[in-house]
Amino acid sequence: GPFARRQTEGTSQRRRVEQEGLVRKRGRKRMPRFRMGRINSQLQREISLILSREVRDEKLAEVIVTSVECSKDLKYAKVYYTTLREEGRAEIAKLLEKVSGYVRSSLGRVLSYRTVPELTFRFDDSEELAREMDRVLDRISAELPPEESEAAEDAPEESDD
């Protein structure tokens, strides 16, 4: 009947539009980058709140969540953290591993995502590396003769005019 003809017309029209590149082919859509950034920052904020307010261990209240990298399918998330003090980091890593299930279930109550990612906590040593680089640069500038270091500071910077 007329319904069957209309159905075949629709699929051929769909194929023609897909071939011309006007419409994306059917299948899984990719998540825009800006949405992933928003999801990562929301996860970072919520995990920080959960660790500081809900988890009873005071050692975990000192943890600073620096960033979160969530997979595109929202199944896994790497949570990067740092601490103010260097001592006790191994113990904090074990504690974070222990409470990751609780943090994930708390996220499930707060967030409206279809799936809540499985959390993996990783120590973020980027600040320590930056401090070490500063120390090396300070040592190098201290070793330079005074006239060379002053000349380097007074030299005009090149600009791309």
JSON list of C-alpha atoms in Angstrom, two decimals:
[
{"chain": "A", "resi": 1, "resn": "GLY", "atom": "CA", "xyz": [0.00, 0.00, 0.00]},
{"chain": "A", "resi": 2, "resn": "PRO", "atom": "CA", "xyz": [0.94, 3.65, 0.18]},
{"chain": "A", "resi": 3, "resn": "PHE", "atom": "CA", "xyz": [2.58, 3.28, 3.58]},
{"chain": "A", "resi": 4, "resn": "ALA", "atom": "CA", "xyz": [5.21, 0.81, 2.28]},
{"chain": "A", "resi": 5, "resn": "ARG", "atom": "CA", "xyz": [6.05, 3.14, -0.61]},
{"chain": "A", "resi": 6, "resn": "ARG", "atom": "CA", "xyz": [6.45, 6.07, 1.77]},
{"chain": "A", "resi": 7, "resn": "GLN", "atom": "CA", "xyz": [8.82, 4.04, 3.96]},
{"chain": "A", "resi": 8, "resn": "THR", "atom": "CA", "xyz": [11.12, 3.13, 1.05]},
{"chain": "A", "resi": 9, "resn": "GLU", "atom": "CA", "xyz": [11.07, 6.72, -0.19]},
{"chain": "A", "resi": 10, "resn": "GLY", "atom": "CA", "xyz": [12.17, 7.88, 3.24]},
{"chain": "A", "resi": 11, "resn": "THR", "atom": "CA", "xyz": [15.12, 5.49, 3.44]},
{"chain": "A", "resi": 12, "resn": "SER", "atom": "CA", "xyz": [16.35, 6.35, -0.07]},
{"chain": "A", "resi": 13, "resn": "GLN", "atom": "CA", "xyz": [16.00, 10.03, 0.71]},
{"chain": "A", "resi": 14, "resn": "ARG", "atom": "CA", "xyz": [17.90, 9.48, 3.95]},
{"chain": "A", "resi": 15, "resn": "ARG", "atom": "CA", "xyz": [20.72, 7.68, 2.07]},
{"chain": "A", "resi": 16, "resn": "ARG", "atom": "CA", "xyz": [20.92, 10.48, -0.50]},
{"chain": "A", "resi": 17, "resn": "VAL", "atom": "CA", "xyz": [21.14, 13.12, 2.24]},
{"chain": "A", "resi": 18, "resn": "GLU", "atom": "CA", "xyz": [23.81, 11.06, 4.09]},
{"chain": "A", "resi": 19, "resn": "GLN", "atom": "CA", "xyz": [25.85, 10.69, 0.90]},
{"chain": "A", "resi": 20, "resn": "GLU", "atom": "CA", "xyz": [25.75, 14.42, 0.32]},
{"chain": "A", "resi": 21, "resn": "GLY", "atom": "CA", "xyz": [27.11, 14.87, 3.81]},
{"chain": "A", "resi": 22, "resn": "LEU", "atom": "CA", "xyz": [24.21, 16.99, 5.02]},
{"chain": "A", "resi": 23, "resn": "VAL", "atom": "CA", "xyz": [23.27, 14.65, 7.85]},
{"chain": "A", "resi": 24, "resn": "ARG", "atom": "CA", "xyz": [25.46, 12.42, 9.93]},
{"chain": "A", "resi": 25, "resn": "LYS", "atom": "CA", "xyz": [25.03, 8.68, 9.45]},
{"chain": "A", "resi": 26, "resn": "ARG", "atom": "CA", "xyz": [23.09, 6.81, 12.07]},
{"chain": "A", "resi": 27, "resn": "GLY", "atom": "CA", "xyz": [25.04, 5.41, 14.96]},
{"chain": "A", "resi": 28, "resn": "ARG", "atom": "CA", "xyz": [26.59, 6.61, 18.18]},
{"chain": "A", "resi": 29, "resn": "LYS", "atom": "CA", "xyz": [27.02, 10.32, 18.38]},
{"chain": "A", "resi": 30, "resn": "ARG", "atom": "CA", "xyz": [30.27, 11.73, 19.65]},
{"chain": "A", "resi": 31, "resn": "MET", "atom": "CA", "xyz": [30.14, 13.96, 22.69]},
{"chain": "A", "resi": 32, "resn": "PRO", "atom": "CA", "xyz": [31.28, 17.54, 22.04]},
{"chain": "A", "resi": 33, "resn": "ARG", "atom": "CA", "xyz": [34.55, 18.56, 23.69]},
{"chain": "A", "resi": 34, "resn": "PHE", "atom": "CA", "xyz": [33.00, 21.43, 25.61]},
{"chain": "A", "resi": 35, "resn": "ARG", "atom": "CA", "xyz": [30.53, 19.02, 27.22]},
{"chain": "A", "resi": 36, "resn": "MET", "atom": "CA", "xyz": [33.37, 16.73, 28.36]},
{"chain": "A", "resi": 37, "resn": "GLY", "atom": "CA", "xyz": [35.11, 19.73, 29.90]},
{"chain": "A", "resi": 38, "resn": "ARG", "atom": "CA", "xyz": [31.93, 20.65, 31.73]},
{"chain": "A", "resi": 39, "resn": "ILE", "atom": "CA", "xyz": [31.47, 17.07, 32.95]},
{"chain": "A", "resi": 40, "resn": "ASN", "atom": "CA", "xyz": [35.10, 16.91, 34.14]},
{"chain": "A", "resi": 41, "resn": "SER", "atom": "CA", "xyz": [34.82, 20.17, 36.08]},
{"chain": "A", "resi": 42, "resn": "GLN", "atom": "CA", "xyz": [31.49, 19.10, 37.62]},
{"chain": "A", "resi": 43, "resn": "LEU", "atom": "CA", "xyz": [33.00, 15.78, 38.70]},
{"chain": "A", "resi": 44, "resn": "GLN", "atom": "CA", "xyz": [36.01, 17.61, 40.17]},
{"chain": "A", "resi": 45, "resn": "ARG", "atom": "CA", "xyz": [33.79, 19.96, 42.16]},
{"chain": "A", "resi": 46, "resn": "GLU", "atom": "CA", "xyz": [31.49, 17.21, 43.46]},
{"chain": "A", "resi": 47, "resn": "ILE", "atom": "CA", "xyz": [34.34, 14.83, 44.39]},
{"chain": "A", "resi": 48, "resn": "SER", "atom": "CA", "xyz": [36.06, 17.66, 46.30]},
{"chain": "A", "resi": 49, "resn": "LEU", "atom": "CA", "xyz": [32.87, 18.38, 48.22]},
{"chain": "A", "resi": 50, "resn": "ILE", "atom": "CA", "xyz": [32.29, 14.72, 49.03]},
{"chain": "A", "resi": 51, "resn": "LEU", "atom": "CA", "xyz": [35.86, 14.24, 50.29]},
{"chain": "A", "resi": 52, "resn": "SER", "atom": "CA", "xyz": [35.78, 17.39, 52.43]},
{"chain": "A", "resi": 53, "resn": "ARG", "atom": "CA", "xyz": [32.24, 17.12, 53.84]},
{"chain": "A", "resi": 54, "resn": "GLU", "atom": "CA", "xyz": [31.02, 13.54, 53.80]},
{"chain": "A", "resi": 55, "resn": "VAL", "atom": "CA", "xyz": [34.10, 11.36, 54.37]},
{"chain": "A", "resi": 56, "resn": "ARG", "atom": "CA", "xyz": [34.90, 11.22, 58.08]},
{"chain": "A", "resi": 57, "resn": "ASP", "atom": "CA", "xyz": [38.67, 10.74, 57.82]},
{"chain": "A", "resi": 58, "resn": "GLU", "atom": "CA", "xyz": [40.44, 14.06, 58.45]},
{"chain": "A", "resi": 59, "resn": "LYS", "atom": "CA", "xyz": [43.41, 13.00, 56.36]},
{"chain": "A", "resi": 60, "resn": "LEU", "atom": "CA", "xyz": [41.21, 12.97, 53.27]},
{"chain": "A", "resi": 61, "resn": "ALA", "atom": "CA", "xyz": [39.96, 16.49, 54.04]},
{"chain": "A", "resi": 62, "resn": "GLU", "atom": "CA", "xyz": [43.49, 17.68, 53.17]},
{"chain": "A", "resi": 63, "resn": "VAL", "atom": "CA", "xyz": [43.26, 16.21, 49.66]},
{"chain": "A", "resi": 64, "resn": "ILE", "atom": "CA", "xyz": [43.00, 18.76, 46.86]},
{"chain": "A", "resi": 65, "resn": "VAL", "atom": "CA", "xyz": [41.43, 17.44, 43.64]},
{"chain": "A", "resi": 66, "resn": "THR", "atom": "CA", "xyz": [43.38, 19.15, 40.84]},
{"chain": "A", "resi": 67, "resn": "SER", "atom": "CA", "xyz": [41.63, 17.70, 37.79]},
{"chain": "A", "resi": 68, "resn": "VAL", "atom": "CA", "xyz": [39.45, 14.90, 36.48]},
{"chain": "A", "resi": 69, "resn": "GLU", "atom": "CA", "xyz": [39.73, 13.14, 33.12]},
{"chain": "A", "resi": 70, "resn": "CYS", "atom": "CA", "xyz": [36.60, 11.21, 32.26]},
{"chain": "A", "resi": 71, "resn": "SER", "atom": "CA", "xyz": [36.42, 8.74, 29.38]},
{"chain": "A", "resi": 72, "resn": "LYS", "atom": "CA", "xyz": [34.07, 9.62, 26.52]},
{"chain": "A", "resi": 73, "resn": "ASP", "atom": "CA", "xyz": [31.66, 6.82, 27.42]},
{"chain": "A", "resi": 74, "resn": "LEU", "atom": "CA", "xyz": [31.58, 8.06, 31.06]},
{"chain": "A", "resi": 75, "resn": "LYS", "atom": "CA", "xyz": [32.59, 4.63, 32.39]},
{"chain": "A", "resi": 76, "resn": "TYR", "atom": "CA", "xyz": [35.99, 5.58, 33.85]},
{"chain": "A", "resi": 77, "resn": "ALA", "atom": "CA", "xyz": [37.43, 8.71, 35.42]},
{"chain": "A", "resi": 78, "resn": "LYS", "atom": "CA", "xyz": [40.97, 9.47, 36.53]},
{"chain": "A", "resi": 79, "resn": "VAL", "atom": "CA", "xyz": [40.92, 11.80, 39.52]},
{"chain": "A", "resi": 80, "resn": "TYR", "atom": "CA", "xyz": [44.19, 13.69, 39.98]},
{"chain": "A", "resi": 81, "resn": "TYR", "atom": "CA", "xyz": [44.89, 14.97, 43.47]},
{"chain": "A", "resi": 82, "resn": "THR", "atom": "CA", "xyz": [47.62, 16.53, 45.54]},
{"chain": "A", "resi": 83, "resn": "THR", "atom": "CA", "xyz": [48.22, 17.08, 49.25]},
{"chain": "A", "resi": 84, "resn": "LEU", "atom": "CA", "xyz": [49.63, 19.98, 51.21]},
{"chain": "A", "resi": 85, "resn": "ARG", "atom": "CA", "xyz": [52.04, 17.83, 53.20]},
{"chain": "A", "resi": 86, "resn": "GLU", "atom": "CA", "xyz": [54.46, 15.28, 51.79]},
{"chain": "A", "resi": 87, "resn": "GLU", "atom": "CA", "xyz": [54.27, 12.84, 54.70]},
{"chain": "A", "resi": 88, "resn": "GLY", "atom": "CA", "xyz": [51.53, 10.24, 54.67]},
{"chain": "A", "resi": 89, "resn": "ARG", "atom": "CA", "xyz": [50.89, 10.25, 50.92]},
{"chain": "A", "resi": 90, "resn": "ALA", "atom": "CA", "xyz": [51.00, 6.46, 50.64]},
{"chain": "A", "resi": 91, "resn": "GLU", "atom": "CA", "xyz": [48.42, 6.18, 53.41]},
{"chain": "A", "resi": 92, "resn": "ILE", "atom": "CA", "xyz": [46.20, 8.77, 51.71]},
{"chain": "A", "resi": 93, "resn": "ALA", "atom": "CA", "xyz": [46.44, 6.84, 48.43]},
{"chain": "A", "resi": 94, "resn": "LYS", "atom": "CA", "xyz": [45.23, 3.68, 50.20]},
{"chain": "A", "resi": 95, "resn": "LEU", "atom": "CA", "xyz": [42.41, 5.59, 51.90]},
{"chain": "A", "resi": 96, "resn": "LEU", "atom": "CA", "xyz": [41.27, 7.09, 48.58]},
{"chain": "A", "resi": 97, "resn": "GLU", "atom": "CA", "xyz": [41.23, 3.64, 47.01]},
{"chain": "A", "resi": 98, "resn": "LYS", "atom": "CA", "xyz": [39.12, 2.43, 49.94]},
{"chain": "A", "resi": 99, "resn": "VAL", "atom": "CA", "xyz": [36.52, 5.22, 49.73]},
{"chain": "A", "resi": 100, "resn": "SER", "atom": "CA", "xyz": [36.28, 5.34, 45.93]},
{"chain": "A", "resi": 101, "resn": "GLY", "atom": "CA", "xyz": [33.13, 3.17, 45.97]},
{"chain": "A", "resi": 102, "resn": "TYR", "atom": "CA", "xyz": [31.46, 5.46, 48.51]},
{"chain": "A", "resi": 103, "resn": "VAL", "atom": "CA", "xyz": [32.44, 8.55, 46.50]},
{"chain": "A", "resi": 104, "resn": "ARG", "atom": "CA", "xyz": [31.04, 6.94, 43.34]},
{"chain": "A", "resi": 105, "resn": "SER", "atom": "CA", "xyz": [27.72, 6.10, 45.00]},
{"chain": "A", "resi": 106, "resn": "SER", "atom": "CA", "xyz": [27.51, 9.65, 46.41]},
{"chain": "A", "resi": 107, "resn": "LEU", "atom": "CA", "xyz": [28.12, 11.00, 42.92]},
{"chain": "A", "resi": 108, "resn": "GLY", "atom": "CA", "xyz": [25.26, 8.81, 41.68]},
{"chain": "A", "resi": 109, "resn": "ARG", "atom": "CA", "xyz": [22.90, 10.49, 44.15]},
{"chain": "A", "resi": 110, "resn": "VAL", "atom": "CA", "xyz": [24.04, 14.01, 43.21]},
{"chain": "A", "resi": 111, "resn": "LEU", "atom": "CA", "xyz": [24.54, 13.77, 39.43]},
{"chain": "A", "resi": 112, "resn": "SER", "atom": "CA", "xyz": [21.93, 13.06, 36.79]},
{"chain": "A", "resi": 113, "resn": "TYR", "atom": "CA", "xyz": [24.15, 10.95, 34.51]},
{"chain": "A", "resi": 114, "resn": "ARG", "atom": "CA", "xyz": [23.05, 7.63, 33.08]},
{"chain": "A", "resi": 115, "resn": "THR", "atom": "CA", "xyz": [26.21, 6.00, 34.39]},
{"chain": "A", "resi": 116, "resn": "VAL", "atom": "CA", "xyz": [28.55, 7.19, 37.10]},
{"chain": "A", "resi": 117, "resn": "PRO", "atom": "CA", "xyz": [32.19, 6.63, 36.17]},
{"chain": "A", "resi": 118, "resn": "GLU", "atom": "CA", "xyz": [34.45, 4.21, 38.02]},
{"chain": "A", "resi": 119, "resn": "LEU", "atom": "CA", "xyz": [37.00, 6.38, 39.86]},
{"chain": "A", "resi": 120, "resn": "THR", "atom": "CA", "xyz": [40.76, 5.90, 39.85]},
{"chain": "A", "resi": 121, "resn": "PHE", "atom": "CA", "xyz": [42.74, 8.26, 42.08]},
{"chain": "A", "resi": 122, "resn": "ARG", "atom": "CA", "xyz": [46.21, 9.32, 40.90]},
{"chain": "A", "resi": 123, "resn": "PHE", "atom": "CA", "xyz": [48.69, 11.59, 42.63]},
{"chain": "A", "resi": 124, "resn": "ASP", "atom": "CA", "xyz": [49.33, 14.77, 40.63]},
{"chain": "A", "resi": 125, "resn": "ASP", "atom": "CA", "xyz": [53.01, 15.64, 40.87]},
{"chain": "A", "resi": 126, "resn": "SER", "atom": "CA", "xyz": [52.94, 18.54, 38.40]},
{"chain": "A", "resi": 127, "resn": "GLU", "atom": "CA", "xyz": [53.30, 21.14, 41.17]},
{"chain": "A", "resi": 128, "resn": "GLU", "atom": "CA", "xyz": [56.37, 19.37, 42.55]},
{"chain": "A", "resi": 129, "resn": "LEU", "atom": "CA", "xyz": [57.89, 19.24, 39.08]},
{"chain": "A", "resi": 130, "resn": "ALA", "atom": "CA", "xyz": [57.22, 22.97, 38.64]},
{"chain": "A", "resi": 131, "resn": "ARG", "atom": "CA", "xyz": [58.92, 23.73, 41.97]},
{"chain": "A", "resi": 132, "resn": "GLU", "atom": "CA", "xyz": [61.91, 21.61, 40.96]},
{"chain": "A", "resi": 133, "resn": "MET", "atom": "CA", "xyz": [62.18, 23.49, 37.66]},
{"chain": "A", "resi": 134, "resn": "ASP", "atom": "CA", "xyz": [62.10, 26.80, 39.54]},
{"chain": "A", "resi": 135, "resn": "ARG", "atom": "CA", "xyz": [64.93, 25.59, 41.79]},
{"chain": "A", "resi": 136, "resn": "VAL", "atom": "CA", "xyz": [67.00, 24.55, 38.75]},
{"chain": "A", "resi": 137, "resn": "LEU", "atom": "CA", "xyz": [66.39, 27.90, 37.03]},
{"chain": "A", "resi": 138, "resn": "ASP", "atom": "CA", "xyz": [67.31, 29.77, 40.23]},
{"chain": "A", "resi": 139, "resn": "ARG", "atom": "CA", "xyz": [70.53, 27.74, 40.47]},
{"chain": "A", "resi": 140, "resn": "ILE", "atom": "CA", "xyz": [71.40, 28.50, 36.84]},
{"chain": "A", "resi": 141, "resn": "SER", "atom": "CA", "xyz": [70.74, 32.22, 37.24]},
{"chain": "A", "resi": 142, "resn": "ALA", "atom": "CA", "xyz": [72.88, 32.25, 40.42]},
{"chain": "A", "resi": 143, "resn": "GLU", "atom": "CA", "xyz": [75.76, 30.63, 38.52]},
{"chain": "A", "resi": 144, "resn": "LEU", "atom": "CA", "xyz": [75.68, 33.21, 35.69]},
{"chain": "A", "resi": 145, "resn": "PRO", "atom": "CA", "xyz": [78.11, 36.12, 36.02]},
{"chain": "A", "resi": 146, "resn": "PRO", "atom": "CA", "xyz": [76.30, 39.32, 37.08]},
{"chain": "A", "resi": 147, "resn": "GLU", "atom": "CA", "xyz": [76.85, 41.19, 33.81]},
{"chain": "A", "resi": 148, "resn": "GLU", "atom": "CA", "xyz": [75.39, 38.31, 31.72]},
{"chain": "A", "resi": 149, "resn": "SER", "atom": "CA", "xyz": [72.31, 37.93, 33.89]},
{"chain": "A", "resi": 150, "resn": "GLU", "atom": "CA", "xyz": [71.69, 41.74, 33.88]},
{"chain": "A", "resi": 151, "resn": "ALA", "atom": "CA", "xyz": [72.16, 41.88, 30.11]},
{"chain": "A", "resi": 152, "resn": "ALA", "atom": "CA", "xyz": [69.67, 39.05, 29.70]},
{"chain": "A", "resi": 153, "resn": "GLU", "atom": "CA", "xyz": [67.11, 40.89, 31.85]},
{"chain": "A", "resi": 154, "resn": "ASP", "atom": "CA", "xyz": [67.62, 44.26, 30.11]},
{"chain": "A", "resi": 155, "resn": "ALA", "atom": "CA", "xyz": [67.56, 42.86, 26.56]},
{"chain": "A", "resi": 156, "resn": "PRO", "atom": "CA", "xyz": [64.48, 43.97, 24.63]},
{"chain": "A", "resi": 157, "resn": "GLU", "atom": "CA", "xyz": [62.12, 41.16, 23.73]},
{"chain": "A", "resi": 158, "resn": "GLU", "atom": "CA", "xyz": [61.50, 40.53, 20.05]},
{"chain": "A", "resi": 159, "resn": "SER", "atom": "CA", "xyz": [57.96, 41.12, 18.91]},
{"chain": "A", "resi": 160, "resn": "ASP", "atom": "CA", "xyz": [56.11, 39.89, 15.85]},
{"chain": "A", "resi": 161, "resn": "ASP", "atom": "CA", "xyz": [54.88, 43.22, 14.46]}
]
